[in-house]
Structure formats: C-alpha cells, structure tokens
Short mmCIF file of C-alpha atoms in Angstrom, two decimals:
data_model
loop_
_atom_site.label_atom_id
_atom_site.label_comp_id
_atom_site.label_asym_id
_atom_site.label_seq_id
_atom_site.Cartn_x
_atom_site.Cartn_y
_atom_site.Cartn_z
CA MET U 7 0.00 0.00 0.00
CA SER U 8 1.35 3.36 -0.93
CA PRO U 9 2.25 5.67 1.93
CA LEU U 10 0.19 8.69 2.87
CA TRP U 11 1.60 12.15 3.52
CA PHE U 12 -0.31 15.09 4.95
CA GLN U 13 1.07 18.54 5.64
CA THR U 14 -0.66 21.64 6.91
CA GLU U 15 0.09 24.92 8.63
CA VAL U 16 -1.60 26.17 11.77
CA THR U 17 -1.55 29.69 13.14
CA LEU U 18 -1.87 29.66 16.92
CA ARG U 19 -3.50 32.70 18.48
CA PRO U 20 -1.25 34.94 20.60
CA ARG U 21 -0.78 33.63 24.12
CA PRO U 22 0.84 35.14 27.21
CA ARG U 23 4.35 34.18 28.22
CA GLY U 24 4.14 30.70 29.71
CA PHE U 25 3.41 27.08 28.92
CA HIS U 26 0.14 26.21 27.17
CA LEU U 27 -1.55 22.90 26.31
CA ILE U 28 -2.27 22.68 22.57
CA THR U 29 -2.83 18.94 22.06
CA ARG U 30 -6.42 19.36 20.90
CA GLU U 31 -5.60 22.17 18.48
CA VAL U 32 -2.90 20.08 16.87
CA GLN U 33 -5.15 17.05 16.52
CA GLU U 34 -8.02 19.06 15.08
CA ALA U 35 -5.77 20.70 12.51
CA LEU U 36 -4.95 17.34 10.96
CA PRO U 37 -8.07 15.13 10.94
CA GLU U 38 -6.33 12.97 8.31
CA LEU U 39 -4.42 11.35 11.21
CA SER U 40 -7.42 9.04 11.50
CA ARG U 41 -6.50 7.52 8.14
CA LEU U 42 -3.11 6.22 9.31
CA GLU U 43 -2.72 2.74 10.75
CA VAL U 44 0.96 3.22 11.62
CA GLY U 45 2.91 6.42 11.25
CA VAL U 46 4.46 9.49 12.81
CA LEU U 47 3.39 13.11 13.22
CA HIS U 48 5.99 15.87 13.10
CA VAL U 49 5.05 19.15 14.79
CA PHE U 50 7.33 22.09 14.06
CA VAL U 51 7.30 25.69 15.30
CA GLN U 52 8.74 28.24 12.84
CA HIS U 53 10.13 30.59 15.50
CA THR U 54 13.29 30.94 17.56
CA SER U 55 11.63 32.36 20.68
CA ALA U 56 8.92 29.74 21.16
CA ALA U 57 9.26 25.99 21.60
CA LEU U 58 7.37 22.71 21.83
CA THR U 59 7.60 20.06 24.50
CA LEU U 60 5.62 17.12 25.77
CA ASN U 61 4.61 17.02 29.41
CA GLU U 62 1.94 16.52 32.04
CA ASN U 63 -1.51 17.34 30.66
CA ALA U 64 -3.59 17.47 33.83
CA SER U 65 -2.36 19.94 36.44
CA PRO U 66 -2.05 23.63 35.55
CA ASP U 67 0.42 23.98 38.44
CA VAL U 68 2.94 21.86 36.49
CA ARG U 69 2.84 24.40 33.69
CA ARG U 70 3.30 27.26 36.14
CA ASP U 71 6.28 25.45 37.68
CA PHE U 72 7.79 25.11 34.21
CA ALA U 73 7.65 28.89 33.88
CA ARG U 74 9.18 29.37 37.34
CA TYR U 75 11.99 26.96 36.63
CA PHE U 76 12.96 28.26 33.20
CA ASP U 77 12.76 31.90 34.29
CA ARG U 78 15.28 31.10 37.04
CA ALA U 79 17.51 28.93 34.84
CA VAL U 80 17.76 31.59 32.11
CA PRO U 81 17.09 34.94 33.78
CA ASP U 82 15.79 37.95 31.86
CA GLY U 83 18.43 40.59 31.34
CA ALA U 84 21.40 38.56 32.60
CA ALA U 85 24.43 40.85 32.72
CA TYR U 86 26.57 38.73 30.40
CA PHE U 87 24.19 38.86 27.42
CA GLU U 88 25.43 40.88 24.47
CA HIS U 89 22.29 40.55 22.29
CA THR U 90 20.00 42.93 24.20
CA LEU U 91 18.53 45.20 21.52
CA GLU U 92 15.23 43.32 21.35
CA GLY U 93 14.56 43.48 25.08
CA PRO U 94 15.49 41.62 28.27
CA ASP U 95 13.24 38.63 27.42
CA ASP U 96 14.64 38.07 23.91
CA MET U 97 17.99 36.34 24.43
CA PRO U 98 16.57 34.15 27.25
CA ALA U 99 13.77 33.14 24.87
CA HIS U 100 16.31 31.97 22.28
CA ILE U 101 18.17 29.88 24.84
CA LYS U 102 15.03 28.37 26.37
CA ALA U 103 13.89 27.50 22.83
CA ALA U 104 17.14 25.55 22.32
CA LEU U 105 16.77 23.77 25.68
CA LEU U 106 13.17 22.76 24.98
CA GLY U 107 13.34 22.20 21.23
CA SER U 108 11.47 23.40 18.17
CA SER U 109 9.82 20.19 17.10
CA LEU U 110 8.17 17.00 18.33
CA THR U 111 7.90 13.67 16.55
CA LEU U 112 5.02 11.56 17.86
CA PRO U 113 4.02 7.99 17.02
CA VAL U 114 0.65 7.32 15.36
CA ARG U 115 -1.24 4.04 15.74
CA ALA U 116 -4.73 3.05 14.65
CA GLY U 117 -5.59 6.57 13.57
CA ARG U 118 -4.52 8.33 16.78
CA LEU U 119 -1.46 9.79 18.47
CA ALA U 120 0.09 7.03 20.60
CA LEU U 121 0.78 9.29 23.59
CA GLY U 122 0.98 8.15 27.19
CA THR U 123 -2.02 8.86 29.43
CA TRP U 124 -0.45 11.97 30.94
CA GLN U 125 1.32 13.37 27.89
CA GLY U 126 0.15 16.58 26.29
CA ILE U 127 1.72 18.98 23.79
CA TYR U 128 2.91 22.28 25.27
CA LEU U 129 3.44 25.44 23.31
CA CYS U 130 6.20 27.24 25.22
CA GLU U 131 5.64 30.96 24.68
CA LEU U 132 8.94 32.44 25.75
CA ARG U 133 8.37 36.13 24.99
CA GLU U 134 6.18 38.70 26.70
CA ARG U 135 4.41 39.48 23.44
CA GLY U 136 5.17 36.64 21.06
CA GLY U 137 2.14 37.26 18.85
CA PRO U 138 0.62 34.49 16.70
CA ARG U 139 2.82 31.42 16.26
CA GLN U 140 3.08 29.34 13.13
CA LEU U 141 3.24 25.53 13.20
CA VAL U 142 3.94 23.13 10.33
CA LEU U 143 2.37 19.70 10.84
CA THR U 144 3.59 16.78 8.72
CA ALA U 145 2.04 13.34 9.11
CA GLN U 146 3.01 10.24 7.24
CA GLY U 147 2.30 6.56 7.48
CA GLN U 148 0.57 3.49 6.18
CA GLY U 149 -3.15 3.80 5.45
CA ARG U 150 -5.65 1.79 7.46
CA MET P 17 9.84 -0.30 -4.05
CA SER P 18 7.15 0.24 -1.51
CA PRO P 19 8.22 1.51 1.88
CA LEU P 20 8.31 -0.62 4.97
CA TRP P 21 6.85 0.37 8.33
CA PHE P 22 7.35 -1.48 11.60
CA GLN P 23 5.95 -0.50 14.97
CA THR P 24 6.17 -2.23 18.30
CA GLU P 25 5.92 -1.53 22.01
CA VAL P 26 8.54 -2.41 24.58
CA THR P 27 8.08 -2.51 28.33
CA LEU P 28 11.35 -1.74 30.10
CA ARG P 29 11.80 -3.31 33.51
CA PRO P 30 11.88 -0.91 36.48
CA ARG P 31 15.24 0.72 36.99
CA PRO P 32 16.62 2.91 39.79
CA ARG P 33 16.77 6.66 39.40
CA GLY P 34 19.64 7.42 37.05
CA PHE P 35 20.83 7.03 33.47
CA HIS P 36 20.79 3.57 31.87
CA LEU P 37 22.09 2.24 28.55
CA ILE P 38 19.30 0.53 26.59
CA THR P 39 20.72 0.39 23.06
CA ARG P 40 20.71 -3.38 22.90
CA GLU P 41 17.18 -3.73 24.24
CA VAL P 42 15.91 -1.30 21.62
CA GLN P 43 17.69 -3.07 18.79
CA GLU P 44 16.51 -6.50 19.90
CA ALA P 45 12.92 -5.34 20.12
CA LEU P 46 12.86 -4.50 16.42
CA PRO P 47 14.82 -7.13 14.47
CA GLU P 48 13.04 -5.90 11.33
CA LEU P 49 15.55 -3.03 11.25
CA SER P 50 17.79 -5.45 9.36
CA ARG P 51 15.37 -5.30 6.43
CA LEU P 52 15.86 -1.56 5.84
CA GLU P 53 18.47 -0.25 3.46
CA VAL P 54 17.81 3.41 4.28
CA GLY P 55 15.45 4.66 6.93
CA VAL P 56 14.87 6.10 10.36
CA LEU P 57 13.94 4.67 13.74
CA HIS P 58 11.80 6.68 16.13
CA VAL P 59 12.04 5.77 19.82
CA PHE P 60 9.38 7.29 22.06
CA VAL P 61 8.82 7.07 25.83
CA GLN P 62 5.17 7.36 26.91
CA HIS P 63 5.89 9.08 30.23
CA THR P 64 6.45 12.60 31.51
CA SER P 65 8.95 11.70 34.24
CA ALA P 66 11.39 9.66 32.15
CA ALA P 67 13.32 10.67 29.04
CA LEU P 68 15.58 9.43 26.27
CA THR P 69 18.92 10.81 25.18
CA LEU P 70 21.93 9.74 23.19
CA ASN P 71 25.36 9.82 24.81
CA GLU P 72 28.62 8.12 25.62
CA ASN P 73 28.20 4.34 25.69
CA ALA P 74 31.47 3.23 27.30
CA SER P 75 32.15 4.77 30.72
CA PRO P 76 29.66 4.26 33.56
CA ASP P 77 31.12 7.36 35.22
CA VAL P 78 29.63 9.51 32.44
CA ARG P 79 26.19 8.25 33.35
CA ARG P 80 26.81 8.94 37.03
CA ASP P 81 27.94 12.48 36.15
CA PHE P 82 24.71 12.98 34.22
CA ALA P 83 22.80 12.19 37.41
CA ARG P 84 24.98 14.54 39.45
CA TYR P 85 24.56 17.38 36.99
CA PHE P 86 20.80 17.12 36.52
CA ASP P 87 20.15 16.70 40.25
CA ARG P 88 22.00 19.97 40.84
CA ALA P 89 20.44 21.80 37.87
CA VAL P 90 16.88 20.86 38.94
CA PRO P 91 16.99 20.20 42.69
CA ASP P 92 14.46 17.97 44.44
CA GLY P 93 12.00 19.92 46.52
CA ALA P 94 13.01 23.40 45.33
CA ALA P 95 11.11 25.96 47.40
CA TYR P 96 9.46 27.64 44.43
CA PHE P 97 7.66 24.53 43.14
CA GLU P 98 3.89 24.55 43.53
CA HIS P 99 3.21 21.02 42.22
CA THR P 100 4.48 19.03 45.20
CA LEU P 101 1.71 16.52 45.96
CA GLU P 102 3.47 13.65 44.23
CA GLY P 103 6.73 14.04 46.13
CA PRO P 104 9.93 16.10 45.98
CA ASP P 105 11.27 14.19 42.93
CA ASP P 106 8.14 14.61 40.79
CA MET P 107 8.27 18.17 39.51
CA PRO P 108 12.06 17.97 38.91
CA ALA P 109 11.41 14.79 36.90
CA HIS P 110 8.96 16.63 34.64
CA ILE P 111 11.43 19.44 34.01
CA LYS P 112 14.38 17.13 33.38
CA ALA P 113 12.18 15.19 30.96
CA ALA P 114 11.59 18.40 29.00
CA LEU P 115 15.30 19.27 29.00
CA LEU P 116 16.32 15.82 27.80
CA GLY P 117 13.39 15.01 25.53
CA SER P 118 10.90 12.19 25.16
CA SER P 119 11.98 10.79 21.82
CA LEU P 120 14.95 10.06 19.58
CA THR P 121 15.02 9.80 15.81
CA LEU P 122 17.98 7.76 14.56
CA PRO P 123 19.20 7.09 11.02
CA VAL P 124 19.20 3.55 9.66
CA ARG P 125 21.58 2.36 6.95
CA ALA P 126 22.24 -1.10 5.56
CA GLY P 127 20.04 -2.74 8.18
CA ARG P 128 21.59 -1.09 11.23
CA LEU P 129 21.37 2.06 13.30
CA ALA P 130 23.89 4.53 11.86
CA LEU P 131 25.16 5.70 15.25
CA GLY P 132 28.62 7.06 15.95
CA THR P 133 31.13 4.78 17.63
CA TRP P 134 30.49 6.22 21.08
CA GLN P 135 26.76 6.82 20.88
CA GLY P 136 24.35 4.78 22.98
CA ILE P 137 20.69 5.21 23.91
CA TYR P 138 20.08 6.26 27.51
CA LEU P 139 16.86 5.72 29.38
CA CYS P 140 16.77 8.60 31.85
CA GLU P 141 14.83 7.37 34.88
CA LEU P 142 14.02 10.57 36.69
CA ARG P 143 11.90 9.26 39.60
CA GLU P 144 12.90 7.28 42.67
CA ARG P 145 10.38 4.57 41.83
CA GLY P 146 9.43 5.04 38.20
CA GLY P 147 8.27 1.46 37.70
CA PRO P 148 8.22 -0.18 34.27
CA ARG P 149 8.51 2.24 31.35
CA GLN P 150 6.72 1.91 28.04
CA LEU P 151 8.43 2.66 24.70
CA VAL P 152 6.89 2.87 21.23
CA LEU P 153 9.36 2.04 18.44
CA THR P 154 8.49 3.04 14.88
CA ALA P 155 10.84 2.19 12.02
CA GLN P 156 10.34 3.05 8.39
CA GLY P 157 12.42 3.00 5.27
CA GLN P 158 13.26 1.45 1.95
CA GLY P 159 13.71 -2.31 1.89
CA ARG P 160 17.09 -3.84 1.07
CA MET N 10 3.43 7.93 -6.24
CA SER N 11 6.17 6.00 -4.59
CA PRO N 12 8.09 7.77 -1.84
CA LEU N 13 11.62 9.05 -2.26
CA TRP N 14 14.44 8.45 0.20
CA PHE N 15 17.84 10.13 0.11
CA GLN N 16 20.67 9.61 2.57
CA THR N 17 24.15 11.04 2.60
CA GLU N 18 27.02 11.74 4.98
CA VAL N 19 28.73 15.08 5.40
CA THR N 20 32.05 15.74 7.08
CA LEU N 21 32.12 19.21 8.59
CA ARG N 22 35.52 20.85 8.81
CA PRO N 23 36.93 21.40 12.32
CA ARG N 24 35.53 24.49 14.01
CA PRO N 25 36.45 26.25 17.25
CA ARG N 26 34.41 25.71 20.38
CA GLY N 27 31.19 27.64 19.93
CA PHE N 28 27.98 27.82 17.92
CA HIS N 29 28.21 27.86 14.11
CA LEU N 30 25.62 28.36 11.36
CA ILE N 31 25.63 25.42 8.93
CA THR N 32 22.27 25.78 7.15
CA ARG N 33 23.83 26.29 3.74
CA GLU N 34 26.24 23.37 4.08
CA VAL N 35 23.39 21.06 4.98
CA GLN N 36 21.23 22.21 2.08
CA GLU N 37 24.07 21.92 -0.42
CA ALA N 38 24.90 18.41 0.71
CA LEU N 39 21.46 17.18 -0.28
CA PRO N 40 20.37 18.89 -3.53
CA GLU N 41 17.76 16.12 -3.92
CA LEU N 42 15.61 18.06 -1.45
CA SER N 43 14.39 20.00 -4.47
CA ARG N 44 12.65 16.86 -5.71
CA LEU N 45 10.34 16.58 -2.69
CA GLU N 46 6.91 18.20 -2.66
CA VAL N 47 6.19 17.25 0.95
CA GLY N 48 8.59 15.56 3.32
CA VAL N 49 11.00 15.78 6.21
CA LEU N 50 14.77 16.08 6.54
CA HIS N 51 16.56 14.42 9.44
CA VAL N 52 19.97 15.83 10.37
CA PHE N 53 22.02 13.72 12.77
CA VAL N 54 25.44 14.28 14.35
CA GLN N 55 27.39 11.09 15.12
CA HIS N 56 29.16 12.46 18.20
CA THR N 57 28.48 12.82 21.92
CA SER N 58 30.37 16.10 22.40
CA ALA N 59 28.75 18.13 19.62
CA ALA N 60 25.08 18.92 19.04
CA LEU N 61 22.59 20.47 16.65
CA THR N 62 19.98 23.10 17.34
CA LEU N 63 17.83 25.56 15.45
CA ASN N 64 18.07 29.25 16.28
CA GLU N 65 18.44 32.83 15.16
CA ASN N 66 20.32 33.02 11.86
CA ALA N 67 21.13 36.72 11.63
CA SER N 68 23.08 38.09 14.60
CA PRO N 69 26.47 36.62 15.50
CA ASP N 70 26.00 38.01 19.01
CA VAL N 71 23.19 35.51 19.60
CA ARG N 72 25.62 32.68 18.93
CA ARG N 73 28.19 34.22 21.28
CA ASP N 74 25.52 34.51 23.98
CA PHE N 75 24.71 30.82 23.50
CA ALA N 76 28.35 30.03 24.31
CA ARG N 77 28.29 32.34 27.34
CA TYR N 78 25.10 30.80 28.69
CA PHE N 79 26.05 27.15 28.24
CA ASP N 80 29.55 27.67 29.62
CA ARG N 81 27.98 29.07 32.80
CA ALA N 82 25.20 26.48 33.00
CA VAL N 83 27.65 23.57 32.68
CA PRO N 84 31.04 24.83 33.87
CA ASP N 85 34.31 23.26 32.74
CA GLY N 86 35.97 21.24 35.43
CA ALA N 87 33.10 21.31 37.93
CA ALA N 88 34.30 19.72 41.18
CA TYR N 89 31.59 17.04 41.27
CA PHE N 90 32.48 15.47 37.92
CA GLU N 91 34.00 11.99 38.14
CA HIS N 92 34.70 11.51 34.39
CA THR N 93 37.67 13.87 34.03
CA LEU N 94 40.31 11.81 32.18
CA GLU N 95 39.59 13.44 28.81
CA GLY N 96 39.96 17.00 30.06
CA PRO N 97 37.88 19.68 31.81
CA ASP N 98 35.78 20.38 28.70
CA ASP N 99 34.80 16.75 28.05
CA MET N 100 32.10 15.97 30.59
CA PRO N 101 30.47 19.42 30.13
CA ALA N 102 30.42 18.72 26.38
CA HIS N 103 28.50 15.48 26.95
CA ILE N 104 25.92 17.22 29.11
CA LYS N 105 25.48 20.19 26.79
CA ALA N 106 25.02 17.71 23.93
CA ALA N 107 22.14 16.11 25.84
CA LEU N 108 20.57 19.50 26.61
CA LEU N 109 20.77 20.63 22.99
CA GLY N 110 20.17 17.34 21.21
CA SER N 111 21.92 15.30 18.55
CA SER N 112 19.41 15.58 15.74
CA LEU N 113 16.92 17.87 14.04
CA THR N 114 13.86 16.92 12.04
CA LEU N 115 12.78 19.67 9.65
CA PRO N 116 9.73 19.92 7.40
CA VAL N 117 10.17 20.06 3.62
CA ARG N 118 7.66 21.73 1.31
CA ALA N 119 7.84 22.49 -2.41
CA GLY N 120 11.45 21.40 -2.64
CA ARG N 121 12.77 23.48 0.25
CA LEU N 122 13.17 23.38 4.01
CA ALA N 123 10.07 24.99 5.53
CA LEU N 124 11.97 26.97 8.15
CA GLY N 125 10.84 30.23 9.68
CA THR N 126 12.46 33.44 8.45
CA TRP N 127 14.91 33.61 11.34
CA GLN N 128 15.67 29.91 11.79
CA GLY N 129 19.09 28.53 10.98
CA ILE N 130 20.86 25.27 11.79
CA TYR N 131 23.59 25.55 14.42
CA LEU N 132 26.43 23.10 14.83
CA CYS N 133 27.24 23.29 18.53
CA GLU N 134 30.94 22.50 18.88
CA LEU N 135 31.28 21.76 22.56
CA ARG N 136 34.97 20.78 22.77
CA GLU N 137 38.09 22.89 22.47
CA ARG N 138 39.41 20.67 19.68
CA GLY N 139 36.49 18.66 18.39
CA GLY N 140 38.03 17.98 15.00
CA PRO N 141 35.92 17.19 11.93
CA ARG N 142 32.31 16.27 12.70
CA GLN N 143 30.24 13.70 10.85
CA LEU N 144 26.59 14.26 9.93
CA VAL N 145 24.10 11.79 8.49
CA LEU N 146 21.35 13.45 6.44
CA THR N 147 18.20 11.48 5.64
CA ALA N 148 15.43 13.02 3.54
CA GLN N 149 12.18 11.39 2.59
CA GLY N 150 8.93 12.49 1.06
CA GLN N 151 6.57 12.59 -1.86
CA GLY N 152 8.04 13.55 -5.21
CA ARG N 153 6.94 16.75 -6.93
#
C-alpha cells in the first residue's frame, strides 16, 4: 500500500508568556491522522523564541512550575548577554527554545497519536508578546 | 519499491533513578531493522517523568555524572515549586524530561542504526520509583 | 506515487568551540531536497560532544551569547564530575550535547526546508578541539 503524507500549517492565536496545552488544536488541525494505521506526526514551530515540548496534561500547576523553573535557569536581562537590543526577554527566549526544542515527533497508531495517558503537547511561549505562532504539521504513514 | 513500516511496544523493567544504557534492548525489540536499506527509527517514551537521550556508551562514570549534573540543575524539593503533591522528585522529573526530551530519531543504513562509535541510547529514569517504562518504536524506510 | 528516500554523509571541517551556522552546508549536501513536494529532513550528528539546534540566523551576538550561557550552565571542570580523564571540557560537552540534542527533524515543502524566516541550523561544537564532525542526512517524502 502506498504511503500517505499530509502537511498543513496552523496559526496559533497569541498567548501570554508561559506554557500552554495545545494537544487538541494540533489534533483538530490534521483530521487525516485518522486515516493512518501506523505512522508518525511531526510538529514544528517556525520561531526561535517559542518551543514545543511534551509534558503533564492534567495539572495547571505543572505548567506554572515550568515557567518558574525556566525563568530562574535563564534569567531575563542577565548581565553577560550581548544581544540585548530586542529586550530583556529576547535572548533568554532563544536559549530556552534551544533547551526545549522546536519540534516534536510523535508515534501514530490506529488513527490516533500514541501518547501516554499523561502526555500533552505544550506550546512554550517564551516572549512577553510573542504574537501568533506558526506551526507546520507533517504526518506520514501506512493507510488503514 | 514500496516503503516498509514497523511498529512495536517495549516494556522496560523498572530501573533505579539514574541514566541507563538501553541500546541493545531497543535493537533486539525491532529485528526488522535489518530489512531496511535506508530509513529512520523513532524511539518514544510514553511518560512525563522519564526521558531518552543519546550519549557516551562506554564509561559508567559519564552516566553517574549525568545524574549529578541534573540533580544539581533541577533540585528535588526546590522551594518555588507549587506542584508538590506527588513528592519532591516529581516536579524535577517533569522538568528534566523536558530538558532531555521524550523521543529520539535515529538514522538507519544497511540494516543497522547509523550511530557514531560512542553513541548509545540512555533511558533517563528521573523518579525514585518510576516502575516499568513503556516505549513505542516506529521504524520506516526502503527495503534492502 | 512512490516515496523518495535520500541519505548522505557530510564531514564538517573542524571548528572552534562555539555555535556555528551550517544551514547552507546542509542544504548543499542534499540537492535532492528540491525533488520533494512534501517531506522531512533528518539531520544527525554522530558524536556525543557536539550537538545540533535551530536558532536565530542573523546576529552573530546571539551565537556568542549561547556560548556564554552554556559555559555558565555547565562549567568546565566542575568539582563534582568523576569523568575527568579526557579533560575539563569533556564531561560538560556530553551534558550540553544532551541538553541541545543530537538531531533535528525539519519539514520540507515544495522542494525546500520549511523553516521560519529567522531559523538557521547551528552546529554546537562543545569541545576545544572537536576535529571534523560527521553528519548523516536522511530526507524522505513525496516527489513533486
């Protein structure tokens, strides 16, 4: 059976600085996932001051603790940063984006993402005013 | 030639908190890798308090230094964590999982993983009692 | 239409410790990308003391700030490291490699990488004298 490929772009609405669950938005943007028996979904963010990660999908306090941790690990306006023209949150956003990563690859099975029970997709908005964020979704696999 | 897809699940036995080499277990779980001339293998952990990374496969002291580093970088029971109900090692486990990542994509060539000489797959067990851990392996490529 | 697979190796010339833009080198090593309508490119570094990440492609000061940040976050010769035989920059290189990651998966559309305007591929050279670095590039997709 010939393989299936699906690719689409999604524009996420502007969100405040922090960590946001977007699992449902990603799934709804690519209903063709249901046509794959076995495959993978690649989720990619086209920005260098936002990131994607997979983590706990139930407790909002986990997402707040992510913000607390990363804001301490990469402090705004650290004295040793040279690239400061775009504001105190810009260079930290670039570094957090590298620590967290700009894409996720997720297994697909029987028409659905094969995530663990507690896994959800986080958009990591690393700037104060990041504006809308652009994703590229690419799914591929064997048809059902 | 039509592409080949293989997908399987692996349950890893419980391991103590720390970094563990699992390259052989992953390879043995998917003997069909030998049928791919060119391809990729995706290794995915279905948990938010364990992670996967690729690193030095020879010296056990490297893996112990990983534990030392990450336990200092994300300390158990840090005062600013709000999500503490599941114990002092829970929130740090979530954050380390995001820093290390929940999946690996590895090139396949001539029926084998095209890793560098010193590269091995680490299971990062980030909890004191993480229990068995579930992996989803998805391989795809051109047949030999 | 049957899927296309392309795989090649690239040897990057030795570079000094730091963060280096290699987007053009990667693209030129795989001109077959132009034959894909929809697909993904996997870029993999076969070393445990170098890494790949995606970040800002315009300002050299961003890349210098990356070096400053990571050299503070994982200091050379930290007293608690046990694996010290290969020099004070060795164990930090392994840890930075795990934080940054050893591969990138990038979307392909209409024969080109579908990167954001400001996204470029960084080779993260984490050792003082890392020597030449080996990449494996694997592209796959639907033909145009």
